Amino acid sequence: MGAALERAAQWTAAGSGTGMLEITPLNESLLNQIIKFAEEFSTKHPEEAAFVFREPLEWKTQLDSSAFGEGYVINEAAVQSEATSRDGQPLLLLSASTLRVRSFDQLSRLLHIAMEKKLKEAQACLEANRDPIVKILGPEYATVEGEDTSILHLFDKVKRGYDPETETKMRIILLLHQLDLQLLSSSLKQISQGVRLNPAAVNSEVNLLKNFSGKGEDTVLESLEYTSDYVFANGCRAPPWRQVHGDICYLVIKPHDTDPLYITCNTAGVFLNGGQLQGKGLDYERKSDVYKDIVTFLRERSPRFAENMAKQEYSFFKEPAHEKNYQYVEGADAEVSGQSQNVYDSTEKKGKSSARKRSIGKKLQPTMQWKNTGLSASPRSKSSDMASKKDTEEGRSSTVSPKTKSSASSKSVKIRRAPGSKTPSSLEDVSDSSSEGEEDEHPIRRQEGITDLSPEYWGIQKLAKYVKTGDPTATVIGLCSMRDFNLAQESCQLAFKYTGCLEVLINLLDTEETNCQIGSLKILKEISHNILIRHAIADLGGLELMVKILDSPDKDLKCLAAETIANVARFKRARKTVRQYGGIKKLVGLLECVSVGKPYQAKDTEIARCGALALWSCSKSTKNKKAIRKAGGIPLLATWLKCSDANILIPVVGTLQECASEPSYRLAIRTEGMIENLVKNLSSEHEELQMHCASAIFKCAEDKQTRDLVRQHGGLQPLSVLLDNSENKKLLAAVTGAIWKCAISIENVSKFREYQTIETLVGLLTDQPEEVLINVVGALGECCQEPVNRSTVRRCGGIPPLVKLLTATDQALLVNVNKAVGACATETENMTIIDSLDGVRLLWSLLKNPDPDVQASAAWALCPCVENAKDSGEMVRSFVGGLELIVSLLKSKTREVLTAVCAAIANIAKDEENLAVMTDHGVVPLLSKLTNTNDNKLKRHLAEAICNCCMWGSNRAAFGEHKAVGHLVRYMKARDPSVQRAAALALYQLSEEANNCITMHEDGVVKLLLVMVGSTDDPLQEAAAGCIANIRRLALATEKAKYG
């Protein structure tokens, strides 16, 4: 168990540095296996279960005395077991939330008592006891690197003489080692599914990085060297005893801005090792997370590398010789696969301008640097630039001493727009989250330049002189005067940029004057709502300084810095900067300021609120979500979720719902007990909080356990009640989304029926935006799986608006509409209405849609329509080119489309005339070509289609000629009864052809069919018997013909 926890489990350090198990699918799998082992230990190994541990396993528990019953002595808050050790110590003792367990028997009983909390108890136990074998058997059995001789020593003791305790220890350690192997094996299976490195890829990446390394300022690294020059035959440089662990080679990398890094290149990825030990060689132990390649590792470790890499990026990706080995190297922070990079113009703090970033294949943009030459079209813009330049030069005489003195002009962004010109597209925000960012709704091109300089412009310019040249007191007075302007007004916000005052405000953050920093941040917090200001702050290095301020002991300063970061970090590059300079860990640290529920520490609560706001903005990045989890943010967010203050709940829930797109967060939200609090806040008076809670449930309810928890905590009723608030469209979209996902569970559908939710949903089918309609129709599609709800939809007049939505263009909406219409069509009365509204023709036309999901859902919806229509054969033939279209879809490359089309053909082929037309269009060879598949769902519907297509002409013989019979025989070996039934029916029809019987017999179908004859499934039994009878008749006829 110790080896698995050390090598396979994923650990993190949260705040104080205490090691904690991350809440990941891999860790959950390991914990569940350990729990199963411990629960069954007392029944499978009763003698070993009675063994008393050398020291008790001790941890903080969530259980209280009320959970214990028979077999335990309860004294107020303390609990102790009746069973004791030889020296009279209880084998289980609970005192002041600290639990001590001394035997496997008590451990097994405890897990049964914990019930749904057993996962949390196991996690807490293993976090407190990183190597439990030491507590169980003693320190001499501790987990060690290399060869473990403890079992051999124990075996020698057993050989020297009979000792019951030693024998018990021997059996226990063997059982624990067996568990270790099982845990390591299961974790290896999961880890092996990730990206695997190989020596060729590593060598190519190293050689390429060496081309960009050296002593120059623009190089990405100072040096990069292997620790060994010897290369083995397999391309590895690691010694053989480390190659068995997957090690490929070891590198010493010297970045420009950090100490030398000693890294290991392993088949599982790249990570930091312990470095060179004096006289002992290399410390191979992993000291960091695992990254997919060297470039990704260095981007996280060295901001200078990432910055210089951006300059070299075009040349880096231009190398054709290494293209194949670099399939995993991304552009900077390209967290969404295939997403193109923005082109940014940025200036370093020391005055040198950095090259633009360009993504692969992107059309080269004309440079914007001509703006600096004064060639603007408007004389006014020239004068404003000259004024700005003059003010900047004056700023050099400022008496406010920065820690690292740099002039305002050295930080200024050298991009000036001509008045009235549009903002360059290179500054547009790119959201790397699944959800649209706020700025994506307000494109930057809407902000026009300053055509007429307003009075605010001259006022701010005048005050900027005092801020630049005055002493700290004058600077503070100037900042206060600036705050008298309407900082929410766009003209005032842009005035700070064009007067050069923004550079001064950024420089003030690098001083030791707290009042100046506070005054500057108060202004920056207000004006950073403007998209141009946000980009300028990032270009001037403001984010780095704000992240640094988060370490300040001044609480007001930390609050302002966090709030400003929350405003600025709304675009991709800013979010990356916050992460690279360690901002995520610092922001998570702000959540640790106070225990929830202490009203007298209001300032600490405000700090936590500001930290949560900043994390909310940063969480739109996939890498930042991972960083928040690694920093231990999930338990802290769970703690703040229990408070009642809506001001902090909104950013906390906002962060959670943004992160819930990741499976690891959904698992954490469920296991940390957050669903109960999310449900509770659905009844809040704040609509924004309700919206974020509903959105979090919408994303988390993909998992069945979460859907059950929402029902158990009474969350379905408040969701139904919130449907009445149809004015707030964002809230309505979130609520209908949560109802849709919850309705996937049939138990929840029954509850929705009680709350009359279906009737309300039908009323929302008209006059709603698409984001609401997608969820409403999706929810109705799930609810209509119950017959009574299909009648309700018809009674409430829901079928006409559903059919009308079949003409929509949004693909997600069409998929849901197809499913809902298909579900309603399973009832004859509903089908009559759908047919009268020309719904079947609309569904058939959607088979032409280029999106495979729309095609598949339309084909599935056609199945009940064809089955329940009054004269389905004539209806299908009335669609000109319809049969040719559906047969042609058998050439699709998408498995779900093929499965749905096979199901539709199986229904259409029941009409003889339609079958004849499809035969002419080549349905037999296309179906035969699909038979070589491993997908059980496709097998079932394909076999049904073949069965029904055998009813025309020489189709039986044609299927045999196209080699379909042999594959259908193999379908009989499937474990899915529905596949066996469909295959048996198809074989029965095919066995009417003599040559097919011969093929079946040669492929050993008789033995398989004999087993099926004894099945309790009547159709399967009859088909198997009929097929055997046909084969036997052929054999008898052959024998009679041969022998007379």
Short mmCIF file of C-alpha atoms in Angstrom, two decimals, residues 8 126 170 431 485 676 759 762 815 851 900 948 1009 1032 1038:
data_model
loop_
_atom_site.label_atom_id
_atom_site.label_comp_id
_atom_site.label_asym_id
_atom_site.label_seq_id
_atom_site.Cartn_x
_atom_site.Cartn_y
_atom_site.Cartn_z
CA ALA A 8 0.87 6.13 -8.14
CA LEU A 126 -4.07 7.97 4.22
CA MET A 170 4.20 -12.57 7.33
CA SER A 431 -11.60 33.29 -24.54
CA PHE A 485 -13.52 62.24 -12.17
CA GLU A 676 -26.10 20.24 -0.76
CA GLU A 759 -46.33 21.82 -18.37
CA VAL A 762 -43.96 23.36 -22.81
CA VAL A 815 -30.23 17.44 -32.05
CA ASP A 851 -23.42 17.75 -38.95
CA ALA A 900 -29.17 5.15 -36.48
CA ASN A 948 -35.75 -7.35 -42.79
CA LEU A 1009 -27.55 -22.20 -31.91
CA ARG A 1032 -30.81 -29.90 -41.15
CA THR A 1038 -28.23 -33.43 -49.87
#
